Amino acid sequence: MASRIALLPDHVANQIAAGEVIQRPASVVKELLENAVDAQAQTVQLIIKDAGKTLIQVIDDGMGMNSTDIRLAFERHATSKINIAEDLFALSTKGFRGEALASIAAIAHVETHTRTEEDEVSHCLKIEGSKVIDQTLSTQPKGTSIAVKSLFYNIPARRNFLKSDTVELRHIIDEFQRVALAHPEIKFLFFNNGSELFDLPPVGLRKRISGIFGAKWDNHLVPTEETTSLARLTGFVLKPEFAKKTRGHQFFFVNSRFIRSPFLHHAVSNAFEGLLKPGFHPGYFLYLSVDPKTIDINIHPTKTEIKFEEEQSIYAILRSAVKHSLGVFQVAPTLDFEQNTAFDVPYSFKEKTPIPPPIEVDSSFNPFHSSSQPSKPKKEEWEGILSGIQLDDPVIENDEIESLVAVPQTTRLFQLFHKYIVCPLQTSMLLIDQNRAHQRILYERFLGSITAKKGVSQQLLFPLKIALNPRQIEEYKQTKDILEALGFQIELKKDAMLEVTGSPDHCPPTKIESVLEHLLSGENTDRSIEHFSQADQIAKAMAKSLAIKTGDLLQLEEQQVLLDDFFGCKETSVSPFNKPIFITLDKREIEQKLS
Ligand code: ADP
Ligand code: MG
């Protein structure tokens, strides 16, 4: 019988291995940028088309490769960065596995131009699916350009698995930002579909951060420094008052390599303890330099995790340095954490227009089907149940009564735990989650506005100017139509300033900036529900930002309006995030419990 075992051909082995290193266009971006940095480039350009699906090109002015190296570079385990096993413990470069280029060349069309200082001519090599197609000479400047086209052309399953351009571009921007933040001394340029997304001159870390996230960041940062025999720490933390609700501004670099470390994160969070309002996350850009021998970064294929020899000491250094810098800059005492949130309630009875939403919500947009959900009382049922109940609260004027026809008209409503509205009925009792009920109301209204493109807009007395960073500008371009349909009157002016002259109904002027920043952060997109429409996600994000919160004190009138609006909703059983909104306690249930 013939032998059953055979060695896999190289190109098959390469394709399989490639899957581990290259998951999406952003992985290619990361590897090419890191190679350029390792080649000691001073200027690095990233050019992409169609979120990297059509083209990813990185051009550097680094040391280049000679005629032998250019061929070796695409062999598996070919690296110039380590020679002997001991080198692994003293790494100063990003790469060392010699896998990236071999992997990329196995699953794409790759064209490389490169020239060293010594060579008079440059070398050009074309590879498709690990096969060399062409090798020629040309006259390019010193440095290397690698263009990766038709990524995953020979792995349709991978290609089909890629997400929308918006999502893939977001991943690419994430990788770009990490490398650019790790190396503020290098100039980085980023072009997307022919337009410039980032132009980051080599001007120090503070300017690099504001170059990426927006000019105003300059004033929001507090320097953090510490030097011990074990480690040197530099960088910035974001002043607590500018903390964000998203975690997108948390960066650790160890020996100039971006690292994910729940452990280091914990040390910083600990230092911020008591300084952040609930739901807000610290922002930081922290750089640790340690002896490479005292860390192990070789435990994860994409190399973003780390182990320290002296874990406890690193934790202590980090925590105390961050605490100290926050203290020195005296940011803590200027904060007013005791602010009464009751004054912030975005939902006021006074502002309420007593007419039903003018636009019918398109129920086909509704991602939830109520068949398996808790029973859903209809507005008419309410009217039936409640017709006998008299409104006898003297606070409510007669003309207001007319606007409350559909409300469970009872003065016996009350708020429980600053969280629920308790609504007693004739033979049962409802417990309604105020936050979820309001999310449902706002979600249906916003979705209705977007669908009908007729969002009601309130003119602002004073136009608002918000500085956008390049990433937010990209999100803005993708979502402008939807934002306008919602009722935002916005225009992108020069210098990346977004001018807001009008805001949607239900979005109080004080909230405009934070809502827009949230919408344009790209982070409200729940990746697990990507197949929902963009309109749906934006309506959800708006509802989440603007809804009455748990902890908000509601006046009786506000409770009543909330219930009225809530029972006018198309769907009442679950919130836009699929959480139950209310429970019913039957009189009989109560009697049984007390029998
Ligand atoms: P690694 O970075 O782990 O060594 P790669 O597959 O990424 O492996 O690259 C293989 C080799 O190709 C590198 O070690 C380096 O010598 C060379 N190389 C890759 N990119 C560049 C570049 N932009 N400039 C100069 N040399 C490069
Ligand atoms: Mg590499």
Coordinates of C-alpha atoms and ligand atoms in Angstrom, one line a residue:
M1 CA 0.0 0.0 0.0
A2 CA 1.3 3.4 -0.9
S3 CA 2.3 5.7 2.0
R4 CA -0.6 7.9 3.0
I5 CA 1.4 10.7 4.5
A6 CA 2.9 13.5 2.3
L7 CA 4.4 16.8 3.0
L8 CA 2.1 19.7 2.1
P9 CA 3.4 21.7 -0.8
D10 CA 4.8 25.0 0.3
H11 CA 2.1 27.2 -1.2
V12 CA -0.6 25.2 0.7
A13 CA 1.4 25.3 3.9
N14 CA 1.8 29.1 3.4
Q15 CA -1.9 29.6 2.8
I16 CA -2.8 27.8 5.9
A17 CA -0.2 29.7 8.0
A18 CA -1.3 32.9 6.4
G19 CA -4.7 32.5 8.0
E20 CA -3.2 32.9 11.4
V21 CA -1.3 36.1 10.7
I22 CA -3.6 37.8 8.2
Q23 CA -7.2 37.9 9.3
R24 CA -8.3 41.0 7.4
P25 CA -6.9 44.0 5.5
A26 CA -5.9 45.7 8.8
S27 CA -3.5 42.8 9.6
V28 CA -1.6 43.5 6.3
V29 CA -1.5 47.2 7.2
K30 CA 0.0 46.4 10.6
E31 CA 2.7 44.1 9.2
L32 CA 3.7 46.4 6.4
L33 CA 3.8 49.5 8.7
E34 CA 5.9 47.6 11.3
N35 CA 8.3 46.5 8.7
A36 CA 8.8 50.1 7.5
V37 CA 9.4 51.1 11.1
D38 CA 11.9 48.3 11.6
A39 CA 13.7 49.4 8.4
Q40 CA 14.3 52.8 10.2
A41 CA 12.2 54.8 7.9
Q42 CA 11.7 58.5 8.6
T43 CA 8.6 58.9 6.5
V44 CA 6.0 56.2 6.0
Q45 CA 3.0 56.5 3.6
L46 CA 0.0 54.2 3.7
I47 CA -2.3 54.2 0.7
I48 CA -5.5 52.1 0.6
K49 CA -8.4 51.6 -1.8
D50 CA -11.8 50.2 -0.9
A51 CA -10.8 49.6 2.7
G52 CA -7.8 47.6 1.6
K53 CA -9.8 45.1 -0.4
T54 CA -8.4 46.4 -3.6
L55 CA -5.1 47.9 -2.6
I56 CA -2.9 48.3 0.5
Q57 CA 0.4 50.0 -0.2
V58 CA 3.1 51.1 2.2
I59 CA 6.0 53.3 1.0
D60 CA 9.0 54.0 3.2
D61 CA 12.3 55.7 2.9
G62 CA 14.1 53.1 5.1
M63 CA 17.1 50.9 4.5
G64 CA 15.6 48.9 1.6
M65 CA 16.6 45.4 0.5
N66 CA 19.3 44.2 -2.0
S67 CA 18.7 41.6 -4.8
T68 CA 19.1 38.6 -2.5
D69 CA 17.2 40.0 0.4
I70 CA 14.1 40.9 -1.7
R71 CA 13.8 37.2 -2.7
L72 CA 14.5 35.9 0.9
A73 CA 12.0 38.3 2.4
F74 CA 9.1 36.3 1.0
E75 CA 10.3 32.9 2.3
R76 CA 8.8 31.6 5.4
H77 CA 11.0 32.1 8.5
A78 CA 13.2 34.5 6.6
T79 CA 14.1 37.4 8.9
S80 CA 17.0 39.8 9.2
K81 CA 16.0 40.5 12.8
I82 CA 17.2 37.5 14.8
N83 CA 20.0 35.0 14.2
I84 CA 20.2 32.9 17.3
A85 CA 17.6 31.9 19.8
E86 CA 19.0 34.2 22.5
D87 CA 18.2 37.2 20.3
L88 CA 14.5 36.4 21.0
F89 CA 15.1 37.7 24.5
A90 CA 16.6 41.0 23.5
L91 CA 14.2 42.1 20.8
S92 CA 14.2 45.7 19.7
T93 CA 12.3 45.3 16.5
K94 CA 8.6 44.7 15.8
G95 CA 9.0 41.7 13.6
F96 CA 11.1 38.7 14.3
R97 CA 9.1 35.7 13.0
G98 CA 9.8 36.2 9.4
E99 CA 6.3 35.1 8.6
A100 CA 4.4 38.2 7.5
L101 CA 5.6 38.7 4.0
A102 CA 5.5 35.0 3.1
S103 CA 1.9 34.9 4.5
I104 CA 0.7 38.0 2.6
A105 CA 2.3 36.7 -0.7
A106 CA 0.5 33.4 -0.4
I107 CA -2.9 35.0 -0.5
A108 CA -2.6 38.2 -2.6
H109 CA -0.8 39.8 -5.5
V110 CA 2.3 41.6 -4.2
E111 CA 4.5 44.1 -6.0
T112 CA 7.6 45.2 -4.3
H113 CA 10.1 48.0 -5.3
T114 CA 13.1 48.4 -3.1
R115 CA 16.5 50.0 -3.1
T116 CA 19.4 50.2 -0.6
E117 CA 21.7 53.1 -0.1
E118 CA 24.6 51.3 -1.8
D119 CA 22.6 50.0 -4.8
E120 CA 22.5 52.1 -7.9
V121 CA 19.3 50.5 -9.2
S122 CA 16.2 49.3 -7.5
H123 CA 14.7 45.8 -7.6
C124 CA 11.2 45.0 -8.4
L125 CA 9.5 41.7 -7.7
K126 CA 6.0 40.5 -8.4
I127 CA 4.5 37.6 -6.6
E128 CA 1.1 36.0 -6.9
G129 CA 0.0 33.3 -4.5
S130 CA 3.6 32.6 -3.5
K131 CA 4.8 32.3 -7.1
V132 CA 7.3 34.8 -8.5
I133 CA 5.7 36.2 -11.7
D134 CA 8.3 38.8 -12.6
Q135 CA 11.6 40.3 -11.4
T136 CA 13.0 43.4 -13.0
L137 CA 15.3 46.4 -12.3
S138 CA 14.1 50.0 -12.1
T139 CA 15.1 53.3 -10.7
Q140 CA 13.2 54.0 -7.5
P141 CA 14.4 56.2 -4.7
K142 CA 16.0 54.6 -1.6
G143 CA 13.5 52.6 0.5
T144 CA 10.8 50.1 -0.1
S145 CA 7.3 50.2 -1.5
I146 CA 5.1 47.1 -1.1
A147 CA 1.7 47.0 -2.8
V148 CA -0.7 44.3 -1.9
K149 CA -3.6 43.8 -4.3
S150 CA -6.6 41.4 -4.5
L151 CA -6.2 40.2 -0.9
F152 CA -7.7 36.7 -0.3
Y153 CA -8.2 36.4 -4.1
N154 CA -7.5 32.6 -3.8
I155 CA -9.5 32.1 -0.5
P156 CA -13.0 33.1 -1.4
A157 CA -14.3 32.1 2.0
R158 CA -12.0 34.6 3.6
R159 CA -12.9 37.3 1.2
N160 CA -16.6 36.8 1.6
F161 CA -16.2 36.9 5.3
L162 CA -14.9 40.5 5.3
K163 CA -17.1 43.1 6.7
S164 CA -18.4 46.3 5.1
D165 CA -15.8 48.9 3.9
T166 CA -16.8 51.1 6.8
V167 CA -15.9 48.4 9.3
E168 CA -12.7 47.3 7.6
L169 CA -11.6 50.9 7.3
R170 CA -12.1 51.3 11.0
H171 CA -9.9 48.4 11.8
I172 CA -7.2 49.8 9.5
I173 CA -7.4 53.2 11.1
D174 CA -7.0 51.5 14.5
E175 CA -3.8 49.7 13.4
F176 CA -2.5 52.9 11.8
Q177 CA -3.1 54.9 14.9
R178 CA -1.3 52.4 17.1
V179 CA 1.8 52.4 15.0
A180 CA 1.7 56.2 14.6
L181 CA 1.3 56.6 18.4
A182 CA 4.1 54.2 19.0
H183 CA 6.5 56.3 16.8
P184 CA 5.8 60.0 17.0
E185 CA 9.4 60.5 15.7
I186 CA 8.3 59.2 12.3
K187 CA 6.3 61.1 9.7
F188 CA 3.1 59.2 8.7
L189 CA 0.7 59.9 5.8
F190 CA -2.5 58.0 5.2
F191 CA -4.5 58.2 1.9
N192 CA -7.8 56.5 1.6
N193 CA -9.4 56.2 -1.9
G194 CA -7.3 59.1 -3.1
S195 CA -8.0 61.5 -0.3
E196 CA -5.7 62.3 2.6
L197 CA -6.9 61.0 5.9
F198 CA -3.9 61.7 8.2
D199 CA -0.8 63.8 7.8
L200 CA 1.2 63.4 10.9
P201 CA 4.5 65.3 11.1
P202 CA 7.2 64.1 13.5
V203 CA 6.7 66.6 16.3
G204 CA 6.5 64.8 19.6
L205 CA 3.9 62.8 21.4
R206 CA 1.5 65.5 22.5
K207 CA 1.2 66.9 19.0
R208 CA 0.9 63.3 17.6
I209 CA -2.0 62.6 19.9
S210 CA -3.8 65.8 18.9
G211 CA -2.9 65.2 15.3
I212 CA -4.8 62.0 15.5
F213 CA -7.7 62.8 17.9
G214 CA -8.2 66.5 17.3
A215 CA -6.5 69.8 18.2
K216 CA -8.4 70.3 21.5
W217 CA -6.7 67.1 23.0
D218 CA -3.7 69.3 23.4
N219 CA -5.2 70.8 26.5
H220 CA -6.8 67.7 27.8
L221 CA -3.6 65.8 28.6
V222 CA -1.6 65.5 31.7
P223 CA 2.0 64.3 31.4
T224 CA 3.0 61.2 33.3
E225 CA 6.7 60.4 34.0
E226 CA 8.5 58.0 36.2
T227 CA 12.0 56.4 36.2
T228 CA 13.0 53.5 38.3
S229 CA 15.7 50.9 37.9
L230 CA 13.1 48.5 36.6
A231 CA 11.2 50.6 34.1
R232 CA 10.9 54.0 32.6
L233 CA 7.4 55.4 32.1
T234 CA 6.4 58.4 29.9
G235 CA 3.3 59.5 28.3
F236 CA 0.0 61.2 29.0
V237 CA -3.3 60.6 30.7
L238 CA -6.5 62.3 29.8
K239 CA -7.8 64.7 32.4
P240 CA -10.7 63.0 34.2
E241 CA -13.2 65.7 33.2
F242 CA -12.7 64.8 29.5
A243 CA -13.1 61.1 30.1
K244 CA -15.2 59.3 27.4
K245 CA -17.9 56.8 27.6
T246 CA -16.0 54.7 25.1
R247 CA -12.8 52.8 25.6
G248 CA -11.2 53.9 22.4
H249 CA -8.5 56.1 24.0
Q250 CA -6.5 53.5 26.0
F251 CA -3.1 52.9 24.7
F252 CA -0.2 51.0 26.3
F253 CA 3.1 50.7 24.6
V254 CA 5.9 48.5 25.9
N255 CA 9.2 49.2 24.2
S256 CA 7.3 51.0 21.5
R257 CA 5.0 48.1 20.8
F258 CA 1.3 48.4 21.3
I259 CA 0.2 46.0 24.0
R260 CA -3.2 44.9 25.3
S261 CA -3.0 44.2 29.0
P262 CA -6.0 44.0 31.3
F263 CA -3.4 44.0 34.1
L264 CA -1.8 47.3 33.2
H265 CA -5.2 48.7 32.5
H266 CA -6.3 47.8 36.0
A267 CA -3.4 49.7 37.5
V268 CA -4.4 52.9 35.6
S269 CA -8.1 52.5 36.4
N270 CA -7.2 52.1 40.0
A271 CA -5.3 55.4 39.9
F272 CA -8.3 57.1 38.5
E273 CA -10.6 55.7 41.2
G274 CA -13.1 58.2 42.5
L275 CA -12.3 60.7 39.7
L276 CA -14.6 59.4 37.0
K277 CA -18.3 59.5 36.8
P278 CA -20.0 56.1 36.5
G279 CA -19.9 54.8 32.9
F280 CA -16.8 56.9 31.9
H281 CA -13.5 55.4 31.1
P282 CA -10.0 56.8 31.7
G283 CA -8.0 57.8 28.6
Y284 CA -4.3 57.2 28.5
F285 CA -1.2 57.0 26.2
L286 CA 1.5 55.3 28.3
Y287 CA 4.9 54.2 27.2
L288 CA 6.9 51.7 29.3
S289 CA 10.5 51.0 28.5
V290 CA 11.9 47.9 30.1
D291 CA 14.8 45.6 29.6
P292 CA 13.6 43.3 26.8
K293 CA 15.0 40.4 28.8
T294 CA 12.4 41.0 31.5
I295 CA 9.3 40.6 29.3
D296 CA 7.8 37.9 27.1
I297 CA 5.9 39.1 24.2
N298 CA 6.1 35.8 22.3
I299 CA 2.9 34.4 23.7
H300 CA 0.4 35.5 21.1
P301 CA 0.5 35.1 17.3
T302 CA -0.3 38.8 16.7
K303 CA 2.0 39.8 19.5
T304 CA -0.1 42.3 21.4
E305 CA 0.0 40.5 24.8
I306 CA 2.8 40.6 27.2
K307 CA 4.1 39.0 30.4
F308 CA 6.4 40.9 32.9
E309 CA 8.9 39.2 35.1
E310 CA 8.2 41.7 37.9
E311 CA 4.5 42.1 37.4
Q312 CA 3.7 43.5 40.9
S313 CA 6.3 46.2 40.7
I314 CA 5.3 47.3 37.3
Y315 CA 1.7 47.6 38.6
A316 CA 2.8 49.7 41.5
I317 CA 5.0 52.0 39.4
L318 CA 2.2 52.6 37.0
R319 CA -0.5 53.2 39.6
S320 CA 1.5 55.6 41.7
A321 CA 2.9 57.5 38.7
V322 CA -0.6 58.1 37.2
K323 CA -2.0 59.0 40.6
H324 CA 0.9 61.4 41.2
S325 CA 0.5 63.2 37.8
L326 CA -3.3 63.6 38.4
G327 CA -2.5 65.1 41.8
V328 CA 0.2 67.4 40.6
F329 CA -2.0 68.9 38.0
Q330 CA -4.7 69.4 40.6
V331 CA -7.3 68.2 38.3
A332 CA -9.2 66.4 41.0
P333 CA -10.5 69.3 43.1
T334 CA -11.8 71.3 40.1
L335 CA -14.3 68.5 39.4
D336 CA -17.8 68.7 40.6
F337 CA -18.9 65.1 41.0
E338 CA -21.9 65.9 43.2
Q339 CA -23.7 67.6 40.4
N340 CA -27.4 66.9 40.8
T341 CA -28.4 64.8 37.8
A342 CA -32.0 65.7 38.3
F343 CA -31.3 69.0 36.6
D344 CA -30.0 67.2 33.6
V345 CA -33.1 65.3 32.9
P346 CA -33.3 65.7 29.1
Y347 CA -37.0 64.9 29.2
S348 CA -39.1 67.7 30.4
F349 CA -42.8 67.9 30.6
K350 CA -42.6 71.5 29.8
E351 CA -41.0 70.9 26.4
K352 CA -43.5 68.2 25.6
T353 CA -45.7 68.9 22.5
P354 CA -48.9 67.1 23.2
I355 CA -49.3 65.6 19.7
P356 CA -48.4 62.1 18.6
P357 CA -45.3 61.7 16.5
P358 CA -46.2 63.1 13.0
I359 CA -44.4 60.3 11.2
E360 CA -45.5 56.7 11.2
V361 CA -42.7 54.4 12.1
D362 CA -42.0 51.8 9.4
S363 CA -42.6 48.6 11.3
S364 CA -40.6 46.6 8.9
F365 CA -37.5 48.3 10.3
N366 CA -38.2 46.8 13.6
P367 CA -35.7 44.1 14.3
F368 CA -37.8 42.5 17.0
H369 CA -40.8 40.3 16.8
S370 CA -43.0 40.2 19.8
S371 CA -44.4 36.7 19.4
S372 CA -42.1 35.2 22.0
Q373 CA -41.9 38.3 24.1
P374 CA -44.0 39.2 27.2
S375 CA -47.5 40.2 26.5
K376 CA -47.9 43.6 25.0
P377 CA -50.7 45.8 26.2
K378 CA -52.2 47.9 23.4
K379 CA -53.0 51.6 23.8
E380 CA -56.7 50.8 23.3
E381 CA -56.6 48.2 26.1
W382 CA -55.1 50.9 28.3
E383 CA -57.9 53.2 27.6
G384 CA -60.4 50.5 28.4
I385 CA -58.8 49.5 31.6
L386 CA -58.3 53.0 32.7
S387 CA -61.5 54.7 31.6
G388 CA -62.9 54.5 35.1
I389 CA -59.9 56.2 36.7
Q390 CA -60.3 59.8 37.5
L391 CA -57.5 62.4 37.4
D392 CA -57.7 64.3 40.6
D393 CA -54.3 65.8 41.0
P394 CA -54.7 69.6 41.4
V395 CA -51.3 70.2 40.0
I396 CA -52.4 69.3 36.6
E397 CA -54.3 72.0 34.8
N398 CA -57.4 71.3 32.7
D399 CA -55.9 72.1 29.3
E400 CA -53.1 69.6 30.1
I401 CA -55.6 66.9 30.9
E402 CA -56.7 66.9 27.3
S403 CA -53.3 66.0 26.1
L404 CA -53.1 63.0 28.5
V405 CA -56.0 61.0 27.1
A406 CA -54.0 57.9 26.5
V407 CA -52.0 57.9 29.7
P408 CA -52.9 55.6 32.4
Q409 CA -54.6 58.5 34.1
T410 CA -53.8 58.0 37.6
T411 CA -52.2 60.1 40.2
R412 CA -51.1 56.9 41.9
L413 CA -48.0 56.6 39.7
F414 CA -44.8 56.8 41.6
Q415 CA -41.1 56.4 41.0
L416 CA -39.3 53.5 42.8
F417 CA -35.5 53.5 43.4
H418 CA -35.1 56.3 40.9
K419 CA -35.4 53.6 38.4
Y420 CA -38.9 52.3 37.9
I421 CA -42.3 53.8 37.4
V422 CA -44.9 51.9 39.4
C423 CA -48.3 52.0 37.8
P424 CA -51.2 50.4 39.8
L425 CA -54.1 49.2 37.7
Q426 CA -57.5 47.7 38.7
T427 CA -56.3 44.1 39.0
S428 CA -52.6 44.3 38.6
M429 CA -49.5 46.5 38.9
L430 CA -46.9 47.5 36.4
L431 CA -43.2 48.1 37.1
I432 CA -41.7 50.0 34.2
D433 CA -38.0 50.6 33.7
Q434 CA -37.8 54.3 33.0
N435 CA -34.5 54.1 31.1
R436 CA -35.6 51.3 28.8
A437 CA -39.1 52.7 28.2
H438 CA -37.6 56.1 27.2
Q439 CA -35.0 54.4 24.9
R440 CA -37.9 52.7 23.2
I441 CA -39.8 56.0 22.7
L442 CA -36.8 57.8 21.4
Y443 CA -35.6 54.9 19.2
E444 CA -39.0 54.7 17.4
R445 CA -39.1 58.5 16.9
F446 CA -35.5 58.7 15.6
L447 CA -36.0 55.7 13.3
G448 CA -39.2 57.3 12.1
S449 CA -37.5 60.6 11.3
I450 CA -34.7 58.8 9.4
T451 CA -37.1 56.7 7.4
A452 CA -39.3 59.6 6.5
K453 CA -36.3 62.0 6.2
K454 CA -38.4 64.5 8.1
G455 CA -36.7 64.9 11.4
V456 CA -38.0 68.0 13.2
S457 CA -35.2 70.4 13.8
Q458 CA -34.7 73.1 16.4
Q459 CA -32.7 76.1 15.3
L460 CA -29.8 76.9 17.6
L461 CA -29.5 80.4 18.9
F462 CA -25.8 80.2 18.7
P463 CA -24.2 77.8 16.2
L464 CA -22.0 75.2 17.8
K465 CA -18.5 74.4 16.5
I466 CA -17.1 71.0 17.1
A467 CA -13.5 70.1 16.0
L468 CA -13.5 66.7 14.3
N469 CA -10.5 64.3 14.0
P470 CA -9.8 62.5 10.7
R471 CA -11.5 59.4 11.9
Q472 CA -14.6 61.3 12.9
I473 CA -14.6 63.0 9.5
E474 CA -14.7 59.7 7.8
E475 CA -17.7 58.6 10.0
Y476 CA -19.3 62.0 9.3
K477 CA -19.1 61.4 5.6
Q478 CA -20.7 58.0 6.0
T479 CA -23.5 59.1 8.2
K480 CA -24.2 62.7 7.1
D481 CA -27.4 61.9 5.3
I482 CA -28.8 60.0 8.2
L483 CA -27.8 62.8 10.7
E484 CA -29.6 65.3 8.5
A485 CA -32.7 63.2 8.2
L486 CA -32.7 63.1 12.0
G487 CA -32.9 66.8 12.1
F488 CA -29.3 67.8 12.6
Q489 CA -28.3 70.9 10.6
I490 CA -24.6 70.4 10.1
E491 CA -21.9 71.4 7.8
L492 CA -18.2 70.5 7.7
K493 CA -16.2 73.7 7.4
K494 CA -12.5 74.0 6.7
D495 CA -10.1 73.2 9.4
A496 CA -12.2 70.1 10.2
M497 CA -14.7 72.1 12.2
L498 CA -18.3 70.8 12.2
E499 CA -20.8 73.6 12.4
V500 CA -24.1 72.7 14.0
T501 CA -27.0 75.2 13.4
G502 CA -29.9 72.9 14.3
S503 CA -30.5 69.8 16.3
P504 CA -33.2 67.2 16.3
D505 CA -36.3 67.5 18.5
H506 CA -35.6 65.6 21.8
C507 CA -31.9 66.5 21.6
P508 CA -31.3 69.4 24.1
P509 CA -28.6 71.8 23.0
T510 CA -26.4 70.9 26.0
K511 CA -26.3 67.3 24.7
I512 CA -25.5 68.0 21.1
E513 CA -21.7 67.9 21.3
S514 CA -21.6 64.6 23.3
V515 CA -24.2 62.9 21.2
L516 CA -22.4 63.8 17.9
E517 CA -19.0 62.8 19.3
H518 CA -20.6 59.5 20.3
L519 CA -22.2 59.0 16.9
L520 CA -19.0 59.8 15.1
S521 CA -16.7 57.8 17.3
G522 CA -17.7 54.7 15.3
E523 CA -17.7 52.8 18.5
N524 CA -21.4 52.7 19.0
T525 CA -21.6 50.2 16.3
D526 CA -22.3 46.9 18.0
R527 CA -20.2 44.5 15.9
S528 CA -22.4 41.6 16.8
I529 CA -25.4 43.2 15.1
E530 CA -23.7 44.5 12.1
H531 CA -26.3 43.3 9.7
F532 CA -28.8 45.9 11.1
S533 CA -28.9 49.0 9.0
Q534 CA -26.8 52.0 9.7
A535 CA -30.0 54.0 10.3
D536 CA -31.1 51.5 12.9
Q537 CA -27.7 51.6 14.7
I538 CA -27.7 55.4 14.7
A539 CA -31.3 55.5 16.1
K540 CA -30.2 53.1 18.8
A541 CA -27.1 55.1 19.7
M542 CA -29.1 58.4 19.8
A543 CA -31.8 56.7 22.0
K544 CA -29.1 55.4 24.3
S545 CA -27.4 58.7 24.7
L546 CA -30.5 60.8 25.2
A547 CA -32.8 58.6 27.2
I548 CA -33.7 59.3 30.8
K549 CA -31.1 57.5 33.0
T550 CA -31.5 55.2 35.9
G551 CA -31.0 57.5 38.9
D552 CA -32.8 60.4 37.3
L553 CA -35.5 61.8 39.5
L554 CA -38.8 62.3 37.6
Q555 CA -41.6 64.6 38.6
L556 CA -45.1 63.1 38.5
E557 CA -45.9 65.0 35.2
E558 CA -42.7 63.6 33.6
Q559 CA -43.7 60.1 34.7
Q560 CA -47.1 60.5 33.1
V561 CA -45.8 61.8 29.8
L562 CA -43.3 59.0 29.8
L563 CA -46.0 56.4 30.2
D564 CA -48.2 58.1 27.6
D565 CA -45.5 58.2 25.0
F566 CA -44.4 54.7 25.9
F567 CA -47.8 53.1 25.3
G568 CA -48.0 54.9 22.0
C569 CA -45.0 52.9 20.9
K570 CA -45.3 50.2 18.2
E571 CA -43.4 47.8 20.4
T572 CA -43.6 47.9 24.2
S573 CA -42.2 44.6 25.4
V574 CA -38.5 45.1 24.8
S575 CA -36.1 48.0 24.6
P576 CA -34.1 48.7 21.4
F577 CA -31.4 46.6 23.0
N578 CA -33.7 43.7 23.5
K579 CA -34.1 44.1 27.2
P580 CA -37.6 43.7 28.8
I581 CA -39.1 47.0 29.7
F582 CA -41.7 46.2 32.3
I583 CA -43.2 43.4 34.4
T584 CA -46.7 42.9 35.5
L585 CA -47.7 41.8 39.0
D586 CA -51.2 40.4 39.1
K587 CA -53.5 41.0 42.1
R588 CA -54.0 37.2 42.3
E589 CA -50.2 36.7 42.4
I590 CA -49.9 39.1 45.2
E591 CA -52.8 37.6 47.1
Q592 CA -51.2 34.1 46.7
K593 CA -47.9 35.3 48.0
L594 CA -49.7 36.8 51.0
S595 CA -52.1 33.9 51.7
Ligands
ADP1 P1 9.9 39.9 10.1 O1 9.5 41.3 10.1 O2 9.3 39.1 11.2 O3 11.4 39.7 10.0 P2 8.6 39.8 7.6 O4 8.1 38.7 6.8 O5 7.7 40.9 8.0 O6 9.3 39.2 8.8 O7 9.8 40.5 6.8 C1 10.9 39.6 6.4 C2 12.2 40.4 6.2 O8 12.0 41.3 5.0 C3 12.5 41.4 7.3 O9 13.2 40.7 8.3 C4 13.3 42.4 6.6 O10 14.7 42.1 6.5 C5 12.8 42.5 5.2 N1 11.8 43.6 5.0 C6 10.5 43.5 5.1 N2 9.9 44.7 4.9 C7 11.0 45.6 4.7 C8 11.0 47.0 4.4 N3 10.0 47.8 4.3 N4 12.3 47.6 4.3 C9 13.4 46.8 4.4 N5 13.4 45.5 4.7 C10 12.2 44.9 4.8
MG2 MG 7.6 42.0 9.8

